[in-house]
Coordinates of C-alpha atoms and ligand atoms in Angstrom, one line a residue:
M214 CA -14.2 -16.1 2.9
K215 CA -17.0 -14.2 5.2
V216 CA -15.0 -11.1 7.1
L217 CA -16.5 -8.9 9.7
V218 CA -14.8 -5.7 10.1
V219 CA -15.2 -4.2 13.6
G220 CA -15.5 -0.2 13.4
S221 CA -16.7 2.9 11.9
G222 CA -14.3 5.7 10.6
G223 CA -11.3 6.5 7.7
R224 CA -9.6 3.5 9.3
C225 CA -12.1 0.4 9.1
H226 CA -12.8 2.1 5.6
A227 CA -8.8 1.2 5.0
I228 CA -9.3 -1.9 6.4
V229 CA -11.8 -3.0 4.3
E230 CA -10.7 -1.5 1.4
A231 CA -7.7 -3.8 1.9
I232 CA -9.5 -7.2 2.3
A233 CA -12.1 -6.2 -0.8
R234 CA -8.8 -6.2 -2.8
S235 CA -8.5 -9.8 -1.5
P236 CA -9.8 -12.4 -3.7
K237 CA -10.3 -14.4 -1.0
A238 CA -12.8 -12.1 0.7
S239 CA -16.7 -13.3 -1.0
K240 CA -18.3 -11.3 2.2
I241 CA -17.6 -8.4 4.2
Y242 CA -19.8 -6.9 6.9
A243 CA -18.6 -3.9 9.0
A244 CA -20.1 -2.5 12.2
P245 CA -20.9 -0.3 12.1
G246 CA -19.2 0.9 9.6
N247 CA -20.0 4.7 7.7
A248 CA -21.4 5.8 4.5
G249 CA -18.5 5.3 2.6
I250 CA -17.4 1.4 3.7
A251 CA -21.2 0.9 2.9
A252 CA -20.0 1.1 -0.6
L253 CA -17.5 -2.4 -0.1
A254 CA -19.4 -4.0 2.9
E255 CA -22.5 -4.2 4.5
C256 CA -22.7 -2.2 7.3
V257 CA -24.8 -3.8 10.4
A258 CA -26.1 -1.5 13.0
I259 CA -23.7 -2.7 16.2
K260 CA -22.4 -0.7 18.2
D261 CA -18.1 -1.6 17.6
T262 CA -18.3 -2.4 21.9
D263 CA -21.3 -4.2 22.2
V264 CA -19.6 -7.9 22.0
D265 CA -22.8 -10.0 23.0
K266 CA -24.0 -8.8 19.7
L267 CA -21.1 -9.0 17.6
L268 CA -20.7 -12.6 18.2
A269 CA -24.2 -13.6 17.6
F270 CA -23.7 -11.7 14.2
A271 CA -20.7 -13.8 13.6
Q272 CA -22.4 -17.2 14.5
E273 CA -25.8 -16.4 12.8
K274 CA -23.7 -15.5 9.5
G275 CA -20.6 -18.0 9.8
V276 CA -18.2 -15.4 9.9
D277 CA -14.5 -16.9 9.1
L278 CA -12.5 -14.0 10.8
T279 CA -13.0 -10.9 12.6
V280 CA -10.8 -7.8 12.5
V281 CA -11.3 -4.9 14.9
G282 CA -10.5 -1.7 14.6
P283 CA -10.8 0.7 17.3
E284 CA -9.3 0.1 21.1
A285 CA -12.8 0.4 23.0
A286 CA -13.7 -2.9 21.4
L287 CA -10.3 -4.3 22.6
A288 CA -10.4 -2.9 26.4
V289 CA -13.9 -4.6 27.1
G290 CA -12.9 -7.6 25.7
I291 CA -14.0 -8.7 22.8
V292 CA -11.0 -11.2 21.6
D293 CA -11.2 -13.0 24.2
R294 CA -15.3 -13.8 24.0
F295 CA -14.5 -14.0 20.1
R296 CA -11.5 -17.4 20.9
A297 CA -13.9 -19.0 23.5
A298 CA -16.5 -19.6 21.6
G299 CA -13.6 -20.7 19.3
L300 CA -14.0 -18.0 16.4
K301 CA -11.4 -16.5 14.3
I302 CA -9.9 -12.8 15.3
F303 CA -7.3 -10.8 14.4
G304 CA -6.4 -8.2 18.0
P305 CA -5.5 -8.1 21.5
T306 CA -6.8 -9.7 24.4
K307 CA -8.2 -7.5 27.4
A308 CA -4.7 -8.2 28.9
A309 CA -2.9 -7.7 26.3
A310 CA -4.7 -4.6 25.3
E311 CA -3.4 -3.2 28.9
I312 CA -0.2 -2.0 26.8
E313 CA -2.1 0.8 25.7
A314 CA -5.1 1.3 27.5
S315 CA -2.3 1.8 31.6
K316 CA 0.5 3.8 30.6
D317 CA 1.8 2.7 33.9
F318 CA 1.8 -1.2 32.9
A319 CA 3.5 0.4 29.1
K320 CA 6.4 1.9 31.2
R321 CA 6.8 -0.8 33.7
L322 CA 7.1 -3.4 31.0
M323 CA 9.7 -1.4 29.7
V324 CA 11.8 -1.0 32.5
K325 CA 11.7 -3.7 33.1
Y326 CA 12.8 -5.4 29.4
D327 CA 15.4 -2.3 28.3
V328 CA 13.5 -0.9 26.1
P329 CA 14.5 3.0 25.9
T330 CA 12.3 5.6 27.3
A331 CA 11.8 8.6 29.1
A332 CA 12.4 8.3 32.4
Y333 CA 8.9 7.9 34.6
A334 CA 7.1 8.2 37.9
T335 CA 4.2 7.0 39.1
F336 CA 1.7 9.0 41.5
S337 CA -1.7 9.1 42.8
D338 CA -1.3 11.0 45.8
F339 CA -1.1 15.0 44.4
E340 CA 1.8 16.0 47.3
E341 CA 3.9 13.3 46.1
A342 CA 3.4 14.4 42.7
M343 CA 4.0 17.9 43.1
A344 CA 6.9 17.5 45.1
Y345 CA 8.3 15.2 42.2
V346 CA 7.7 18.2 39.3
R347 CA 9.6 21.0 41.8
K348 CA 12.2 18.6 41.9
G349 CA 12.6 18.0 38.1
T350 CA 12.8 20.6 35.1
L351 CA 10.2 22.2 32.9
P352 CA 8.7 21.4 30.4
T353 CA 7.7 18.4 32.4
V354 CA 5.0 15.9 30.6
L355 CA 2.1 15.1 33.1
K356 CA -0.3 12.0 31.7
Y357 CA -3.8 10.5 33.6
D358 CA -3.2 6.6 33.7
G359 CA -6.0 5.0 31.5
L360 CA -8.2 5.7 28.6
A361 CA -8.8 8.9 28.6
A362 CA -9.1 9.2 24.3
G363 CA -6.1 11.0 23.5
K364 CA -6.8 13.9 26.3
G365 CA -4.9 12.7 29.1
V366 CA -1.4 14.4 28.1
V367 CA -0.3 17.5 29.3
I368 CA 3.0 19.5 28.6
A369 CA 3.3 22.0 32.0
T370 CA 6.0 24.9 31.0
T371 CA 5.4 26.6 34.5
M372 CA 5.2 24.7 37.8
E373 CA 1.9 26.3 37.7
E374 CA 0.8 24.9 35.0
A375 CA 2.0 21.6 36.4
E376 CA -0.1 22.4 40.0
A377 CA -2.9 23.3 38.0
T378 CA -3.0 19.6 35.6
L379 CA -2.1 17.6 38.6
R380 CA -5.1 19.0 40.6
D381 CA -7.3 17.8 38.2
M382 CA -5.8 15.1 37.2
L383 CA -5.8 13.5 40.6
L384 CA -7.9 16.2 43.5
D385 CA -10.8 17.0 41.1
T386 CA -11.2 13.5 39.5
K387 CA -12.3 15.0 36.0
F388 CA -10.5 12.1 34.6
G389 CA -12.1 10.2 37.0
E390 CA -10.4 8.6 39.5
G391 CA -6.6 7.3 38.8
R392 CA -2.8 8.2 38.6
V393 CA -0.6 10.5 36.5
V394 CA 2.5 9.4 35.0
I395 CA 5.0 11.8 35.1
E396 CA 7.6 11.9 32.4
E397 CA 11.0 13.5 31.2
F398 CA 10.3 16.0 28.4
L399 CA 11.6 14.4 24.9
T400 CA 12.6 16.6 21.9
G401 CA 13.2 15.1 18.6
E402 CA 10.6 14.2 15.6
E403 CA 8.0 12.1 15.9
F404 CA 6.8 8.9 13.6
S405 CA 4.8 5.7 14.3
L406 CA 6.0 2.2 13.6
M407 CA 2.8 -1.0 13.5
C408 CA 3.6 -4.0 13.3
F409 CA 2.1 -7.0 12.8
V410 CA 2.8 -9.4 15.8
A411 CA 2.1 -13.0 16.8
G412 CA 3.1 -13.5 19.7
R413 CA 7.3 -13.5 19.1
K414 CA 6.6 -13.2 15.5
I415 CA 6.6 -9.7 14.0
C416 CA 5.9 -7.9 10.8
A417 CA 6.5 -4.8 10.5
M418 CA 4.5 -1.8 8.2
P419 CA 5.8 1.3 6.4
V420 CA 6.6 4.1 8.8
A421 CA 4.3 6.9 9.2
Q422 CA 4.5 10.1 10.4
D423 CA 0.8 11.5 12.2
H424 CA -0.1 15.3 12.1
K425 CA -2.3 15.5 15.7
R426 CA -2.1 19.3 16.3
A427 CA -5.9 21.0 13.9
Y428 CA -3.3 24.0 12.8
D429 CA -0.7 24.2 9.9
N430 CA 3.2 24.4 12.1
D431 CA 1.8 21.9 14.6
E432 CA -0.6 24.7 16.2
G433 CA -4.1 24.2 17.7
P434 CA -5.7 22.2 20.0
N435 CA -4.6 17.9 19.9
T436 CA -7.1 16.1 17.2
G437 CA -8.2 12.1 16.2
G438 CA -5.0 13.2 13.5
M439 CA -4.9 15.8 10.5
G440 CA -3.2 13.5 7.7
A441 CA -0.3 11.2 7.9
Y442 CA 2.1 10.0 5.4
T443 CA 4.1 7.5 4.6
E444 CA 8.4 7.0 3.0
L445 CA 9.9 9.6 6.4
P446 CA 13.4 10.6 5.0
F447 CA 14.5 11.4 7.9
I448 CA 13.7 7.6 9.7
T449 CA 16.7 5.7 8.2
A450 CA 17.1 2.4 7.7
E451 CA 19.6 1.9 11.0
D452 CA 17.0 3.6 12.7
H453 CA 14.3 1.3 11.4
E454 CA 16.5 -1.5 12.0
Y455 CA 17.0 -0.5 15.7
A456 CA 13.4 0.6 16.5
M457 CA 12.4 -3.2 15.3
T458 CA 15.0 -4.8 17.3
N459 CA 15.6 -3.0 20.1
I460 CA 11.9 -1.8 20.6
M461 CA 9.5 -3.9 18.7
Q462 CA 10.8 -7.6 19.2
R463 CA 11.9 -7.1 22.3
V464 CA 8.7 -5.8 23.6
A465 CA 6.5 -8.9 21.4
D466 CA 8.7 -10.8 23.3
A467 CA 8.6 -9.3 26.6
M468 CA 4.6 -9.7 26.5
V469 CA 5.2 -13.6 26.0
E470 CA 7.3 -13.7 28.8
E471 CA 5.2 -12.0 30.6
G472 CA 2.2 -14.1 30.3
T473 CA -0.3 -12.2 28.1
P474 CA 1.4 -12.3 24.4
F475 CA 0.3 -10.3 21.8
T476 CA -1.8 -10.6 18.8
G477 CA -2.6 -8.0 16.5
V478 CA -0.9 -4.4 15.7
L479 CA 1.7 -3.4 17.7
Y480 CA 1.9 0.9 17.3
G481 CA 4.9 2.1 18.5
G482 CA 4.8 6.0 18.9
L483 CA 8.2 7.1 18.6
M484 CA 10.8 9.8 18.4
K485 CA 14.0 10.0 17.4
T486 CA 15.7 11.7 19.7
P487 CA 19.2 13.3 20.0
N488 CA 20.1 10.2 22.0
G489 CA 18.8 7.5 20.2
I490 CA 14.7 6.5 18.8
K491 CA 12.3 6.2 22.1
V492 CA 9.3 5.0 22.6
I493 CA 6.8 7.7 23.7
E494 CA 3.7 5.6 24.4
F495 CA 2.1 2.0 22.6
N496 CA -1.0 1.4 20.6
A497 CA -3.2 -2.2 20.6
R498 CA -4.4 -1.2 17.6
F499 CA -3.9 0.3 14.3
G500 CA -3.2 4.1 14.0
D501 CA -5.4 6.4 12.8
P502 CA -5.2 8.1 10.4
E503 CA -1.5 6.6 9.8
T504 CA -3.4 3.4 8.6
E505 CA -4.9 5.3 5.6
V506 CA -1.9 5.8 4.4
V507 CA -0.2 2.3 4.9
L508 CA -2.7 -0.2 4.2
P509 CA -3.1 1.2 0.6
R510 CA 0.5 0.2 0.5
L511 CA -0.1 -3.4 1.3
K512 CA 0.8 -5.3 -2.0
S513 CA 0.4 -9.0 0.0
D514 CA -3.5 -10.0 0.6
A515 CA -5.1 -9.1 3.4
I516 CA -6.6 -11.8 4.5
D517 CA -3.7 -13.9 4.5
V518 CA -2.1 -11.9 6.6
F519 CA -4.9 -11.0 9.1
M520 CA -5.6 -14.7 9.1
A521 CA -2.0 -15.6 9.8
V522 CA -1.7 -13.1 13.1
A523 CA -5.1 -15.0 13.8
S524 CA -3.6 -18.4 13.8
D525 CA -0.7 -17.3 15.6
E526 CA 1.4 -18.3 12.4
Q527 CA 4.4 -15.7 11.1
P528 CA 2.9 -12.8 8.9
T529 CA 4.7 -11.8 6.0
A530 CA 3.6 -8.6 4.2
E531 CA 4.7 -7.2 0.6
W532 CA 4.4 -3.4 0.4
S533 CA 4.3 -1.4 -3.0
E534 CA 6.9 1.1 -3.4
G535 CA 6.9 4.7 -3.6
A536 CA 4.6 6.8 -1.1
T537 CA 1.5 7.8 0.0
L538 CA 0.3 11.3 1.7
G539 CA -3.5 11.9 3.3
I540 CA -4.9 15.1 3.9
V541 CA -7.8 14.9 6.1
L542 CA -11.4 17.4 5.8
A543 CA -13.0 18.3 9.5
S544 CA -15.7 20.3 10.0
K545 CA -15.0 24.1 10.9
G546 CA -14.7 24.4 14.8
Y547 CA -13.4 20.9 15.1
P548 CA -12.1 19.7 18.0
G549 CA -14.4 21.7 19.6
D550 CA -18.0 22.4 18.6
Y551 CA -18.9 21.8 15.1
A552 CA -22.2 21.7 12.6
K553 CA -23.7 18.6 10.8
G554 CA -25.2 17.7 7.6
F555 CA -23.1 20.3 5.3
A556 CA -23.1 18.7 1.4
I557 CA -20.2 17.4 -0.1
R558 CA -19.7 17.6 -4.1
G559 CA -17.3 17.1 -6.0
T560 CA -15.7 13.3 -4.8
E561 CA -16.5 11.5 -8.3
N562 CA -14.1 14.0 -9.7
V563 CA -11.2 12.9 -7.1
E564 CA -8.5 10.7 -8.2
S565 CA -7.9 10.2 -4.9
K566 CA -8.7 7.7 -2.4
I567 CA -11.0 9.0 -0.1
Y568 CA -12.1 7.1 2.9
H569 CA -14.6 8.3 4.8
M570 CA -14.2 9.5 8.9
G571 CA -18.2 11.0 9.9
T572 CA -20.1 11.2 7.2
A573 CA -23.7 10.4 6.6
M574 CA -25.9 10.0 3.3
K575 CA -28.8 12.1 3.1
D576 CA -31.8 12.6 0.6
G577 CA -29.2 10.6 -1.7
E578 CA -26.8 12.7 -0.9
L579 CA -23.7 13.3 0.9
V580 CA -22.9 15.0 4.2
T581 CA -21.1 15.8 6.4
A582 CA -21.5 13.9 9.5
G583 CA -18.5 14.3 12.2
G584 CA -15.8 16.5 13.3
R585 CA -12.9 14.8 11.3
V586 CA -15.1 13.9 7.6
M587 CA -13.2 12.4 5.5
I588 CA -9.1 11.8 4.6
V589 CA -7.7 12.0 0.7
V590 CA -4.9 9.6 0.2
A591 CA -2.6 9.7 -2.8
E592 CA -0.3 7.6 -3.8
A593 CA 2.8 8.2 -6.1
P594 CA 6.6 7.5 -6.8
T595 CA 7.4 10.2 -4.9
L596 CA 6.3 12.1 -1.3
R597 CA 6.7 15.1 -3.4
E598 CA 4.2 13.9 -6.5
A599 CA 1.6 12.5 -3.2
Q600 CA 1.8 15.6 -1.7
Q601 CA 0.9 18.0 -4.7
K602 CA -1.9 15.4 -6.0
A603 CA -3.1 15.0 -2.9
E604 CA -3.7 18.7 -2.3
A605 CA -4.8 18.8 -6.1
D606 CA -7.8 16.2 -5.0
V607 CA -8.8 18.7 -2.0
A608 CA -8.9 21.5 -3.7
R609 CA -11.7 19.5 -6.0
I610 CA -13.8 19.0 -3.1
E611 CA -16.5 21.1 -2.4
C612 CA -18.4 22.1 0.9
D613 CA -18.5 24.9 3.0
N614 CA -17.4 23.6 6.4
L615 CA -14.6 21.8 6.1
F616 CA -11.1 23.3 6.8
H617 CA -7.8 21.1 6.2
R618 CA -4.0 21.6 7.2
T619 CA -2.1 22.9 4.3
D620 CA 1.4 22.0 5.6
I621 CA 1.1 17.6 6.0
G622 CA 4.7 15.9 4.9
A623 CA 6.5 19.5 5.7
K624 CA 8.2 18.2 7.6
A625 CA 9.7 15.7 5.0
F626 CA 11.1 18.4 3.4
R627 CA 13.0 20.4 6.4
Ligands
LIG920 P1 0.6 10.4 24.2 O1 -1.1 10.5 23.9 O2 1.0 9.4 25.1 O3 0.8 10.3 22.5 O4 0.9 11.6 24.0 C1 0.6 12.2 23.1 C2 1.7 13.8 22.7 O5 2.5 14.5 23.3 C3 2.8 13.0 22.2 O6 2.6 12.6 20.5 C4 4.0 13.9 21.7 O7 3.7 14.7 20.8 C5 3.5 14.4 23.0 N1 3.8 13.6 24.3 C6 4.4 12.7 25.2 N2 4.9 12.3 25.7 C7 6.0 13.0 25.4 C8 7.7 13.0 26.5 N3 7.7 12.6 27.2 N4 8.2 14.5 26.1 C9 7.8 15.3 24.6 N5 6.7 14.9 23.9 C10 5.6 14.2 24.4
LIG921 N1 -3.1 8.6 15.3 C1 -2.7 8.0 16.7 C2 -2.9 7.0 17.6 O1 -3.8 6.0 16.3 O2 -3.5 7.0 18.5

């Protein structure tokens, strides 16, 4: 089978690697791919949102299956276009991807189908939003309704901050015309539960935990994710069962009932609060960097799993025992400004998997080329061993301009 993977980061690298393990893969293309992916797939210089070119390429090459990584490609309707052309593609339609693209859509769906989530209200008028905030308690959670690359969530701890944020979001149109979802502030441990979904048929992946803040102890600005691990001791089998039944299955069914059946990966960003597990957000795609720690544990043939979903059949997947832990190496300054082009050496001494996020080849040498540069993912029988292995391997990578968190997985040991 010829497979096309759309995307370019560490998540895409992990997807390509899972597909490369399948004996059914005769040829893998990645659009646009990256320097690490190039070792496993033929990278083609087409932007992930250029649906016309991607479709023409898939038709010309006789691609049997396309797997979509990034949200942006889903939001421009890549799945609808490929399906209309009779091509197999793994991912949700534009309408189903609304569960991620619109926070208001996701919230309305959850309320209608009794899916546990934070209490909320949606506003487009500044004065009305302020009146609601004044009546409520602090901190309060303010979410811009629309795609804002993870930058659209502010947890306001003072009334002044809430007012300034609402001004920004609703009056200054800094984020464009829009609405704001105001939510009850929840506390508890966050975790990610991704499921393969084909309409009502779902199949869980191992639970993972992301580390969104730039620095140790969850300090510093929000990022695209600084590390992740699988096997969360604080999520019990009962928690998992509850989340599958009352959240993931219920939402898959709800999407069918609403006339927008979901296909692809439904990502539940969940929180274990003192009042039970609740939804923080949904994504309509593989999570990053969760995918980089989850897919290495996929024992089943990845092409079978993706093909089942793309064909609206029940997906099934077996996972290896043990744990995985991934540490992101990022350019100093990220998520703010950073310089590029620094040589990266020593990767050949690393035993763990390395997924490239933002690298390039320059004069035959691997160099930094993005904010998040690579993720080092260790697998081991226990999380402790995976952590030690990942840390030892990170120390083997030499580069003058990288930093990483030293506490990935720490919440599992508290
Ligand atoms: P989101 O973009 O919706 O994932 O929000 C980004 C981050 O804000 C989440 O990962 C949480 O850490 C935090 N957050 C979002 N909503 C809430 C909430 N209702 N209560 C507490 N924290 C939240
Ligand atoms: N890890 C969070 C995300 O993929 O959005």
